[in-house]
mmCIF file of C-alpha atoms in Angstrom:
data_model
loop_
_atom_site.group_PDB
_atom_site.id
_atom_site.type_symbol
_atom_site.label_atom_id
_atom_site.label_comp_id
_atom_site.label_asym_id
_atom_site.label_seq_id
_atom_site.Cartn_x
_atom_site.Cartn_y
_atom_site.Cartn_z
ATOM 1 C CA UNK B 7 -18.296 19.918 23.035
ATOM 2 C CA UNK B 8 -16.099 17.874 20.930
ATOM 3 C CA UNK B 9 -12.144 18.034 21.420
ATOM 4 C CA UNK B 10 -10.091 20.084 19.540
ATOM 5 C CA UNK B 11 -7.637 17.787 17.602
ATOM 6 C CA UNK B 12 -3.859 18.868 17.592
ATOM 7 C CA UNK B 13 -2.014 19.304 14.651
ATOM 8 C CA UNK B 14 -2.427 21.267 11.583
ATOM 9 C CA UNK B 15 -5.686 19.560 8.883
ATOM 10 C CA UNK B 16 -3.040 18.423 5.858
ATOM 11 C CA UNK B 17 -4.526 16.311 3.248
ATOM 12 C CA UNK B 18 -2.802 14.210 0.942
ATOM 13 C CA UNK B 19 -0.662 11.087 0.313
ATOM 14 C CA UNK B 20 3.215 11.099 1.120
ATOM 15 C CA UNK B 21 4.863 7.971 -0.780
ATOM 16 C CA UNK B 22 7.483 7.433 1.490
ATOM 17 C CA UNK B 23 10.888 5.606 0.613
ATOM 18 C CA UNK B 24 10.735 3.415 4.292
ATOM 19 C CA UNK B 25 14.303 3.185 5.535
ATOM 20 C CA UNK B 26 15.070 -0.375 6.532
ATOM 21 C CA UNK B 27 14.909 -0.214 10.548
ATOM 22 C CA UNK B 28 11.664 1.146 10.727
ATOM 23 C CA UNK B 29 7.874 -0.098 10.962
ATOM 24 C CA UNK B 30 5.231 1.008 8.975
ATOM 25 C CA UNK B 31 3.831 2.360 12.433
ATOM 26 C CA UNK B 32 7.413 4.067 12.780
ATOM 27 C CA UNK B 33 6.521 5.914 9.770
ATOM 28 C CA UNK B 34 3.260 7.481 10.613
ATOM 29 C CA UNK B 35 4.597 8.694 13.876
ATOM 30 C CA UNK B 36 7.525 10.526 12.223
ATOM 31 C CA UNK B 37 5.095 11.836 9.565
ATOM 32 C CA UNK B 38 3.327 13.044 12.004
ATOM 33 C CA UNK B 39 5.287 14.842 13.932
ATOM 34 C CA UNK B 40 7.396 16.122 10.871
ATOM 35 C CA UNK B 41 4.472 17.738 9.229
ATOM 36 C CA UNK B 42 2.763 18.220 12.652
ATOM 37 C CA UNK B 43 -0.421 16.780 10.616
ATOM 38 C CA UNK B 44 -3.887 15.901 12.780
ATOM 39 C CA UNK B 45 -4.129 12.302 11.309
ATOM 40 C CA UNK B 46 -1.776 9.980 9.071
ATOM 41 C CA UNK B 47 -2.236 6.473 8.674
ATOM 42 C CA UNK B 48 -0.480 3.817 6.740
ATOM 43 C CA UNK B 49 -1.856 1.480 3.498
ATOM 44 C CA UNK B 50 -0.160 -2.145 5.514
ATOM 45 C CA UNK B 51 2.739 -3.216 7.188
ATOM 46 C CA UNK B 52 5.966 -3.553 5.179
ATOM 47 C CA UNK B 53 8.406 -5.404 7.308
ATOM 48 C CA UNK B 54 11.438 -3.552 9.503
ATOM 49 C CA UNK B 55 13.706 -5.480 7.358
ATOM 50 C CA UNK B 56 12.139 -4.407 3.764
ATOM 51 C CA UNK B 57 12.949 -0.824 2.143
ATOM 52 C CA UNK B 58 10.384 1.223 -0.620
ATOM 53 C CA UNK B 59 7.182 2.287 -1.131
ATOM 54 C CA UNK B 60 5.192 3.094 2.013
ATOM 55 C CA UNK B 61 2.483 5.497 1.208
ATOM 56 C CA UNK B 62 1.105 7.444 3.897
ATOM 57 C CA UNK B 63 -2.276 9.366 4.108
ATOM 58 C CA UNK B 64 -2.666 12.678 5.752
ATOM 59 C CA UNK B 65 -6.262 13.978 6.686
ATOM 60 C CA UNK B 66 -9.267 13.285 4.075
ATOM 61 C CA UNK B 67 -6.679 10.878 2.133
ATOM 62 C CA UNK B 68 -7.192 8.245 5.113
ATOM 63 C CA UNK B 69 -10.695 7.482 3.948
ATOM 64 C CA UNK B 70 -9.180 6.097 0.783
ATOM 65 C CA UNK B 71 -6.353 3.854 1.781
ATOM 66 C CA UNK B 72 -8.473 0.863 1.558
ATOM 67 C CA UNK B 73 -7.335 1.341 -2.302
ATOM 68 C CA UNK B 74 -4.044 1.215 -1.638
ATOM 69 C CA UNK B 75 -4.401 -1.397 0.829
ATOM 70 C CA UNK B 76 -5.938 -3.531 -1.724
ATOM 71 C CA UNK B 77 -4.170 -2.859 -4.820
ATOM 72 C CA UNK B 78 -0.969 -4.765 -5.794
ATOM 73 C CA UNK B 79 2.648 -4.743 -5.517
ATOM 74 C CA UNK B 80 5.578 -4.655 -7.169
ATOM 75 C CA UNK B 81 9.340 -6.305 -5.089
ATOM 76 C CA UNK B 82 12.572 -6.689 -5.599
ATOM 77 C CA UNK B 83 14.495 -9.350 -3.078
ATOM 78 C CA UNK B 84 17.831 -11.293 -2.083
ATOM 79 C CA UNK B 85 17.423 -14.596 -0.456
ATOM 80 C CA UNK B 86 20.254 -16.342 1.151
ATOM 81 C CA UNK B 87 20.216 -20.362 0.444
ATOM 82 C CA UNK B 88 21.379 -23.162 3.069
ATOM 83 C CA UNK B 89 20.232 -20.869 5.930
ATOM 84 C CA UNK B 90 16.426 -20.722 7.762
ATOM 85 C CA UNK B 91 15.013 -18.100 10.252
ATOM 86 C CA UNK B 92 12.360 -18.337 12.995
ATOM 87 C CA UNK B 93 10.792 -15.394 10.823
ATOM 88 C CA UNK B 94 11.870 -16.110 7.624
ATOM 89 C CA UNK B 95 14.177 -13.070 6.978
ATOM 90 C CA UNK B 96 17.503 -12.130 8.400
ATOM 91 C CA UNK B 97 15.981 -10.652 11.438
ATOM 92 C CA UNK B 98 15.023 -13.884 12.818
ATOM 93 C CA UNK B 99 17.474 -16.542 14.750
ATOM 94 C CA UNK B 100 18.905 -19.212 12.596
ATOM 95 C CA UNK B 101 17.205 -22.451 13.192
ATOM 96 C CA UNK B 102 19.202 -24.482 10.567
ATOM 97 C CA UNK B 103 22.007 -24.746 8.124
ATOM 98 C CA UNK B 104 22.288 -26.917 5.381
ATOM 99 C CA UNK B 105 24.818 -26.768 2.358
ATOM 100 C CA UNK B 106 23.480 -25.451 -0.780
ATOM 101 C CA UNK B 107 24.206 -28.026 -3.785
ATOM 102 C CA UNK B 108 27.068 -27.767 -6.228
ATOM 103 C CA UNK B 109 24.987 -28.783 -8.902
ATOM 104 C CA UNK B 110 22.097 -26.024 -7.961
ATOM 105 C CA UNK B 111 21.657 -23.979 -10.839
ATOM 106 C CA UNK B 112 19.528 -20.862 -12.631
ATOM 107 C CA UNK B 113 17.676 -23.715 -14.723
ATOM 108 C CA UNK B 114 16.939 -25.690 -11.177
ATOM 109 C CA UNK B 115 15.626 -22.448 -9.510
ATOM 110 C CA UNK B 116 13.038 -21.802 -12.699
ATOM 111 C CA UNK B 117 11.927 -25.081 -12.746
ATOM 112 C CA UNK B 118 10.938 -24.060 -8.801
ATOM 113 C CA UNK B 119 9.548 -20.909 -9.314
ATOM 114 C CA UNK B 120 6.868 -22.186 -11.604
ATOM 115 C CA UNK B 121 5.155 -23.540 -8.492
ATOM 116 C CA UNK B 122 5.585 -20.013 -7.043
ATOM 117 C CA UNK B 123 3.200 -17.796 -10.162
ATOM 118 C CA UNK B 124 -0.030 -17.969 -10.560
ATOM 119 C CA UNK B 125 -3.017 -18.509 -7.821
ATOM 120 C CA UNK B 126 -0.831 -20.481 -4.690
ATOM 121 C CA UNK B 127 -2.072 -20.639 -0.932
ATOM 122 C CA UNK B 128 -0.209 -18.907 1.636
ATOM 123 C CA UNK B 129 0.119 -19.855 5.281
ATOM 124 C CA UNK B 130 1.017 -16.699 6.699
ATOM 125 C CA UNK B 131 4.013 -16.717 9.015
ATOM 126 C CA UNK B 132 3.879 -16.192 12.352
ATOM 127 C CA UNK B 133 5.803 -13.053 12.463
ATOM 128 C CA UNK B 134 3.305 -11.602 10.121
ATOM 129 C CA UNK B 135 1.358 -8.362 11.517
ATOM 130 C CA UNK B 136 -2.304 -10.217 11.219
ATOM 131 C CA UNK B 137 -4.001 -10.513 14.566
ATOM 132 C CA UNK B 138 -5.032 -13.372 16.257
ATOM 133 C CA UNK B 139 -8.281 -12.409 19.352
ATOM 134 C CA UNK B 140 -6.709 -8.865 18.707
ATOM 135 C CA UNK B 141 -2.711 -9.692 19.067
ATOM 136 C CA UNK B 142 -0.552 -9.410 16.534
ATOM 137 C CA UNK B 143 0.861 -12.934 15.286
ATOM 138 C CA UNK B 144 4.146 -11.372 15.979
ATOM 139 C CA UNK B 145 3.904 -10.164 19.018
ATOM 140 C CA UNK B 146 2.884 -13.461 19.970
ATOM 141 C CA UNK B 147 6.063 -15.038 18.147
ATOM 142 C CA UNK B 148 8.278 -13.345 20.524
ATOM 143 C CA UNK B 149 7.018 -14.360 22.831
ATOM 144 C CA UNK B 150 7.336 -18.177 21.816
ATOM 145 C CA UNK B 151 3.524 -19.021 21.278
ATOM 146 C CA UNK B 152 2.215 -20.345 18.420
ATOM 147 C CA UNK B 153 -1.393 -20.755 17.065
ATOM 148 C CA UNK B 154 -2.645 -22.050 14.233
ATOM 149 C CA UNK B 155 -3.114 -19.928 10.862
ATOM 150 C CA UNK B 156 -5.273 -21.013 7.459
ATOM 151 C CA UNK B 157 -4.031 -21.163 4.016
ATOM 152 C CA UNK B 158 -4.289 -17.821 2.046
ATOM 153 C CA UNK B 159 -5.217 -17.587 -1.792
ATOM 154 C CA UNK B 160 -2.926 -15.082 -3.183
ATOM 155 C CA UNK B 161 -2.071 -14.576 -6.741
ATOM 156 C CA UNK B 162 1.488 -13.387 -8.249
ATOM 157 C CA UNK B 163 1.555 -12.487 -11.168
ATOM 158 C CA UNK B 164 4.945 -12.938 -12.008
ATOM 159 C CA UNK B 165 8.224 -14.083 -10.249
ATOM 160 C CA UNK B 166 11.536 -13.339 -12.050
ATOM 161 C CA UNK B 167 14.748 -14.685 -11.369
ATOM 162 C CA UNK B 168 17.013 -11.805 -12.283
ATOM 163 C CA UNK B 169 20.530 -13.116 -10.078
ATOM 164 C CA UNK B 170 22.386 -15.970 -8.707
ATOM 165 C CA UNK B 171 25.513 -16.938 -7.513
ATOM 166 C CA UNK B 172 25.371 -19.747 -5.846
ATOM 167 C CA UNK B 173 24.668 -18.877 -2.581
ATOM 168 C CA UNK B 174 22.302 -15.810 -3.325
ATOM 169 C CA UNK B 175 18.923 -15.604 -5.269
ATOM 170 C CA UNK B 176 17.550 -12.515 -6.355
ATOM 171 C CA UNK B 177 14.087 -12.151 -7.445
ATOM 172 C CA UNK B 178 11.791 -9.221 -9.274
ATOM 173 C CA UNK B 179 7.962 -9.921 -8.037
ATOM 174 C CA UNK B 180 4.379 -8.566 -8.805
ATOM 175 C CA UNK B 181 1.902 -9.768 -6.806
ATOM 176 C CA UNK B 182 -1.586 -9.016 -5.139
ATOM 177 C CA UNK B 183 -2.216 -7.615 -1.814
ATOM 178 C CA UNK B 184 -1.596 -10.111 1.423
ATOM 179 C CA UNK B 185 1.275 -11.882 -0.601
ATOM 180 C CA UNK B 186 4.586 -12.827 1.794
ATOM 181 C CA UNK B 187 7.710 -12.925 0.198
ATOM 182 C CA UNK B 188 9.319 -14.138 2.933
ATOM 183 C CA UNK B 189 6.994 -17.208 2.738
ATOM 184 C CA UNK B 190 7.765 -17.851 -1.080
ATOM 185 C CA UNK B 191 11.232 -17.431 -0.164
ATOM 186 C CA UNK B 192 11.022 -20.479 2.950
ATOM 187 C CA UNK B 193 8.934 -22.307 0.829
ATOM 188 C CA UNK B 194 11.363 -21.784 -2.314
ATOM 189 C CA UNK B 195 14.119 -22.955 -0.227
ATOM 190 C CA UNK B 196 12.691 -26.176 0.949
ATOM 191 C CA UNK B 197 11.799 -26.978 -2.867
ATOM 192 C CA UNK B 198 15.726 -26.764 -3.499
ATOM 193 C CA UNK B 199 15.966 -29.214 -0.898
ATOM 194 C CA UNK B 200 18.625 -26.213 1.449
ATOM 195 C CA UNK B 201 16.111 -23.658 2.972
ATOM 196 C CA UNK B 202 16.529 -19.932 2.451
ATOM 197 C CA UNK B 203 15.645 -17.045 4.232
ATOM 198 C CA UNK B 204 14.929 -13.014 3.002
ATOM 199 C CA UNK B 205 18.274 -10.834 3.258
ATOM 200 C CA UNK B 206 16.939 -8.118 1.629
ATOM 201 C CA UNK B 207 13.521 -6.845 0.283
ATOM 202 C CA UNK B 208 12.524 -3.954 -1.353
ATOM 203 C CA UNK B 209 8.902 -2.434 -2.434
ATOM 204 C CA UNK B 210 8.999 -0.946 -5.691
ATOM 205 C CA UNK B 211 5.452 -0.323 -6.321
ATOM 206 C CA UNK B 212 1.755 -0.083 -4.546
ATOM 207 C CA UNK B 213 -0.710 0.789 -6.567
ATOM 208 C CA UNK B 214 -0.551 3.767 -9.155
ATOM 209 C CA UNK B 215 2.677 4.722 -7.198
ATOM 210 C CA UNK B 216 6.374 3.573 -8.175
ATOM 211 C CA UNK B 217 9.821 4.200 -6.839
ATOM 212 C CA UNK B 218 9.554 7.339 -9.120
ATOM 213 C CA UNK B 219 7.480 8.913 -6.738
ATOM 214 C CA UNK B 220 8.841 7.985 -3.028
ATOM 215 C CA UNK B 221 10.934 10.543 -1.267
ATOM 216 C CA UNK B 222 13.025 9.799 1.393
ATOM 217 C CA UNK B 223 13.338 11.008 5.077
ATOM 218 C CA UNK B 224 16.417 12.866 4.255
ATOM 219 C CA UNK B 225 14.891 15.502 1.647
ATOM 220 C CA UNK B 226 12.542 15.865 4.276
ATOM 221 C CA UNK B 227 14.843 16.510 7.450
ATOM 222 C CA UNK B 228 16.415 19.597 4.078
ATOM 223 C CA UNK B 229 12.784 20.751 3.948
ATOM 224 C CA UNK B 230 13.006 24.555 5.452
ATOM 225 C CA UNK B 231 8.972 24.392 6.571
ATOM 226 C CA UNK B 232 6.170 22.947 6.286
ATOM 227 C CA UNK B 233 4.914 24.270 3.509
ATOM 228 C CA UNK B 234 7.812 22.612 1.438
ATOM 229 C CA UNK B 235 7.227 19.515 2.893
ATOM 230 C CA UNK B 236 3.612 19.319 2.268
ATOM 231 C CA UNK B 237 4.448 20.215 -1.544
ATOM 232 C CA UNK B 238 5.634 16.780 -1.794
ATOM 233 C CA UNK B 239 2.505 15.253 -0.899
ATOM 234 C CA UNK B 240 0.051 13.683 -3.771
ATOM 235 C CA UNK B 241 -3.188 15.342 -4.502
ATOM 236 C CA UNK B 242 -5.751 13.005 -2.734
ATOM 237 C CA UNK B 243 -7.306 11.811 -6.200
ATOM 238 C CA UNK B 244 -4.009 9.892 -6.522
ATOM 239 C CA UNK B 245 -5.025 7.131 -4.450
ATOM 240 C CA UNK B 246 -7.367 6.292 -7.354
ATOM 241 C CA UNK B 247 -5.431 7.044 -10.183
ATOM 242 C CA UNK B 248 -6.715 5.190 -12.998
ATOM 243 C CA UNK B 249 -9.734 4.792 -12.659
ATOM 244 C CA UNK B 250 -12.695 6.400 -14.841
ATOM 245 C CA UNK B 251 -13.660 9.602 -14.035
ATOM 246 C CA UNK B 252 -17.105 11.471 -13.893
ATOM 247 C CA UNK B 253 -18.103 15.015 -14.172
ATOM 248 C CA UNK B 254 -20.562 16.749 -11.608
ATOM 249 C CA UNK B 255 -22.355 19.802 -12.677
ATOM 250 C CA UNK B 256 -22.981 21.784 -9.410
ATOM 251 C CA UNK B 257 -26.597 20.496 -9.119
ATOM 252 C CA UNK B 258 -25.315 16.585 -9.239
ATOM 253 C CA UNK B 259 -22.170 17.503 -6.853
ATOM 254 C CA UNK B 260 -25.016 19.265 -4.082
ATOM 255 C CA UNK B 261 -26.938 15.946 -4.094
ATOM 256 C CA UNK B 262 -23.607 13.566 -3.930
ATOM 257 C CA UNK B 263 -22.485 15.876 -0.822
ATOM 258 C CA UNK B 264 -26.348 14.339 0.298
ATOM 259 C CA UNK B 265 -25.216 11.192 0.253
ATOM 260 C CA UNK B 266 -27.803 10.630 -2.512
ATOM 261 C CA UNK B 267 -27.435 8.371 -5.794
ATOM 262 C CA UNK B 268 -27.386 10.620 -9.054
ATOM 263 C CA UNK B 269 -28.187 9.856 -13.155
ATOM 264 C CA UNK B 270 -24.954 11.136 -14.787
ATOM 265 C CA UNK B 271 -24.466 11.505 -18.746
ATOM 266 C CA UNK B 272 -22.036 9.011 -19.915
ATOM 267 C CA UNK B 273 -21.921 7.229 -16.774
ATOM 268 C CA UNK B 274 -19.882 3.944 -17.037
ATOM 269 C CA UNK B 275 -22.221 0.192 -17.033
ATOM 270 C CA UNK B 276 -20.853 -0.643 -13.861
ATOM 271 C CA UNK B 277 -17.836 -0.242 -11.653
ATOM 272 C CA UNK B 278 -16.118 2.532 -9.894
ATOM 273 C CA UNK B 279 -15.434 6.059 -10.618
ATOM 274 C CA UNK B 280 -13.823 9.124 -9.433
ATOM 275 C CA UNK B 281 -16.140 11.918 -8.770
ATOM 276 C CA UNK B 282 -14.736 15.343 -10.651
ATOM 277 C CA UNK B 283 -16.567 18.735 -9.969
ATOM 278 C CA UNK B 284 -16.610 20.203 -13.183
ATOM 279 C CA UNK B 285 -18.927 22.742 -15.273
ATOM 280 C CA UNK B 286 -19.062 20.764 -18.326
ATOM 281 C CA UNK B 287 -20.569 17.036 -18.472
ATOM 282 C CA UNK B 288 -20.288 16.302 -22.487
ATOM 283 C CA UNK B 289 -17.037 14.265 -22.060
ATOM 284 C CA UNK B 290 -16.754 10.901 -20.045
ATOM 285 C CA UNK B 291 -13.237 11.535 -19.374
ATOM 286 C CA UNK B 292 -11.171 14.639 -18.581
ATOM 287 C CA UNK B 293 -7.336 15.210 -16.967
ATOM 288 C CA UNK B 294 -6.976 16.595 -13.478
ATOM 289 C CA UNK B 295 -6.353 20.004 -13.154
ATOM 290 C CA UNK B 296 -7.074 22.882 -10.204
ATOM 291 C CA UNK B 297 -9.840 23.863 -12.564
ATOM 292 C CA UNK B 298 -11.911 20.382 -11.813
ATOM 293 C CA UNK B 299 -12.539 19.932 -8.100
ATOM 294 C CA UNK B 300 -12.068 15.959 -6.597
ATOM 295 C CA UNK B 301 -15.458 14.957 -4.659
ATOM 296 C CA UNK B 302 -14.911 11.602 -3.941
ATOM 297 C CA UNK B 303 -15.369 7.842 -5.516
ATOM 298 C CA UNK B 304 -18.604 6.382 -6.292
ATOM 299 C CA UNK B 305 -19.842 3.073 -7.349
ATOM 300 C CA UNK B 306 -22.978 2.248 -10.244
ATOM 301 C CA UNK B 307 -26.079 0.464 -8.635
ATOM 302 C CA UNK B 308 -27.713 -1.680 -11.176
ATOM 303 C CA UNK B 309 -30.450 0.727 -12.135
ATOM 304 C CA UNK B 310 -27.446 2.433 -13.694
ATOM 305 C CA UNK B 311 -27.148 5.689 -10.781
ATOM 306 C CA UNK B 312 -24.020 6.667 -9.310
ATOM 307 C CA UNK B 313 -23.722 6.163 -5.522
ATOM 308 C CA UNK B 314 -21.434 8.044 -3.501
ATOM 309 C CA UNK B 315 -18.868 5.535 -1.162
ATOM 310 C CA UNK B 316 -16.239 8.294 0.092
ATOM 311 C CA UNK B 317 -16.472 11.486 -0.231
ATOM 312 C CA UNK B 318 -13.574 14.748 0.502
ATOM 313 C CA UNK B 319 -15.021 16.909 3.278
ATOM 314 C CA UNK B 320 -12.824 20.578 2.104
ATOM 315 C CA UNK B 321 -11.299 22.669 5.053
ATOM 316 C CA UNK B 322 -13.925 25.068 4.413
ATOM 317 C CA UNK B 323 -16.714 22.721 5.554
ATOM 318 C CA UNK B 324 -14.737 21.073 8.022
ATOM 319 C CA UNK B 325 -13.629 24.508 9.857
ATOM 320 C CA UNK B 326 -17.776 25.690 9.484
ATOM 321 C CA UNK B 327 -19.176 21.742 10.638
ATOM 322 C CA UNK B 328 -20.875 20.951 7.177
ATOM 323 C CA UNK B 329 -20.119 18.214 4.677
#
């Protein structure tokens, strides 16, 4: 007999506005003991140091934070010049100190940041949260080792200088998934010939979801239940937002539920889709509403069928067993 999980079954996305303190593992705990949710998970690490956009899924939303994981995102940052970290922010120890050049200037840091847009390779840092034989590198960093790490393609797609004053660089960044800041900001400073290290960093945007859409932990902690907390969550379908969507009569929804590839009027050539429960199928499109139910995401096969890839398992079901 399987074990009863603990918690209440909330599904949905929280974009949370991460204080600067906490890990992204931080987070999840106090979501879920706040909501007193079954399962939460995170969509990748965002540094103790950095501030912004953390979403967090609750329940059936877990099975699609691989999008989120994926998708791109949008920074804001201050970098101190003439000063390096072990870790490449200001929670590392200083390992050097050089004076920053009178003659540095706005025109001097452009000229720099062209080598920082576009397609560059990344060697992550060593207080990064990948793993190395199952240990995170910065766990590892603490404790003095080092191992070796490969170059990362990552692409950013731009890199703004929006402040200086001499000692002080502040930047506005949109880049893909698995980009460090704090690495364009060590390898920015050794450019200007001074080093630099991250002071401040905020995440503006993952994904579909902005700065708009984060609440913080203190409109929470004013929340009188849960039921007002969990009306801040996204709908699910969120996670996706964007993409096309395509209509499922009942008949095509039962076979989807299957796990079986479907023929679907006005079906897109080829890519991704969000999978809409709806009574009508003569329109390739439609807006969200309670009347159209979210199934899941699917993906067309070359014979032009739409395959389901994750699909939303309803309390209903889940409280009877079924899919």
């Amino acid at each position: 007999m399987a074990r009863k999980r603990r918690g209440a079954p909330i599904d949905g996305i929280l974009v949370f506005d991460k204080p600067a303190g906490m890990t992204s593992n931080d987070a999840v705990q106090w979501a879920k003991r706040r909501f007193g949710a079954q399962k939460v998970g995170h969509t990748g690490a965002l540094d103790p140091l950095a501030t912004g956009v953390l979403p967090l899924c609750f329940g059936e939303a877990t099975k699609f934070s691989q999008f989120l994981l994926e998708s791109d995102k949008r920074y804001w940052t201050r970098i101190r010049l003439g000063v390096t970290t072990d870790s490449g922010d200001a929670d590392g120890q200083t390992t050097g100190e050089t004076e920053v050049p009178t003659s540095l200037d706005a025109a001097t840091i452009e000229a720099a940041l062209a080598a920082f847009r576009g397609p560059i390779e990344q060697v992550p840092s060593m207080f990064s949260a990948l793993k190395h034989q199952g240990q995170p590198l910065y766990k590892l960093a603490r404790q003095g080792v080092e191992v070796p790490r490969e170059a990362r393609r990552v692409e950013v797609f731009s890199n703004e200088l929006v402040g200086f004053d001499g000692r002080f660089i502040e930047l506005e960044l949109h880049c893909s998934k698995g980009t460090y800041v704090r690495s364009i900001a060590e390898d920015l400073g050794a450019a200007l010939g001074c080093g630099a290290h991250v002071t401040e960093l905020r995440r503006r945007s993952a994904g579909p979801f902005n700065e708009v859409d984060a609440v913080d932990r203190e409109t929470f902690e004013h929340c009188e239940d849960r039921a007002a907390m969990v009306s801040l969550l996204k709908p699910i379908e969120s996670a996706v937002a964007g993409w096309p969507e395509l209509k499922l009569n009942d008949d095509l929804t039962h076979y989807v539920r299957q796990g079986q590839a479907v023929i679907v009027p006005h079906a897109p050539t080829a890519g991704w889709v969000r999978l809409m429960r709806s009574e009508r199928l003569d329109e390739p499109t439609l807006t969200c509403s309670s009347a159209h139910q979210f199934i899941g995401v699917g993906e067309i096969l070359d014979d032009g069928r739409v395959a389901p890839r994750r699909l939303v398992v309803d309390a209903a079901s889940r409280a009877t067993g079924a899919l």
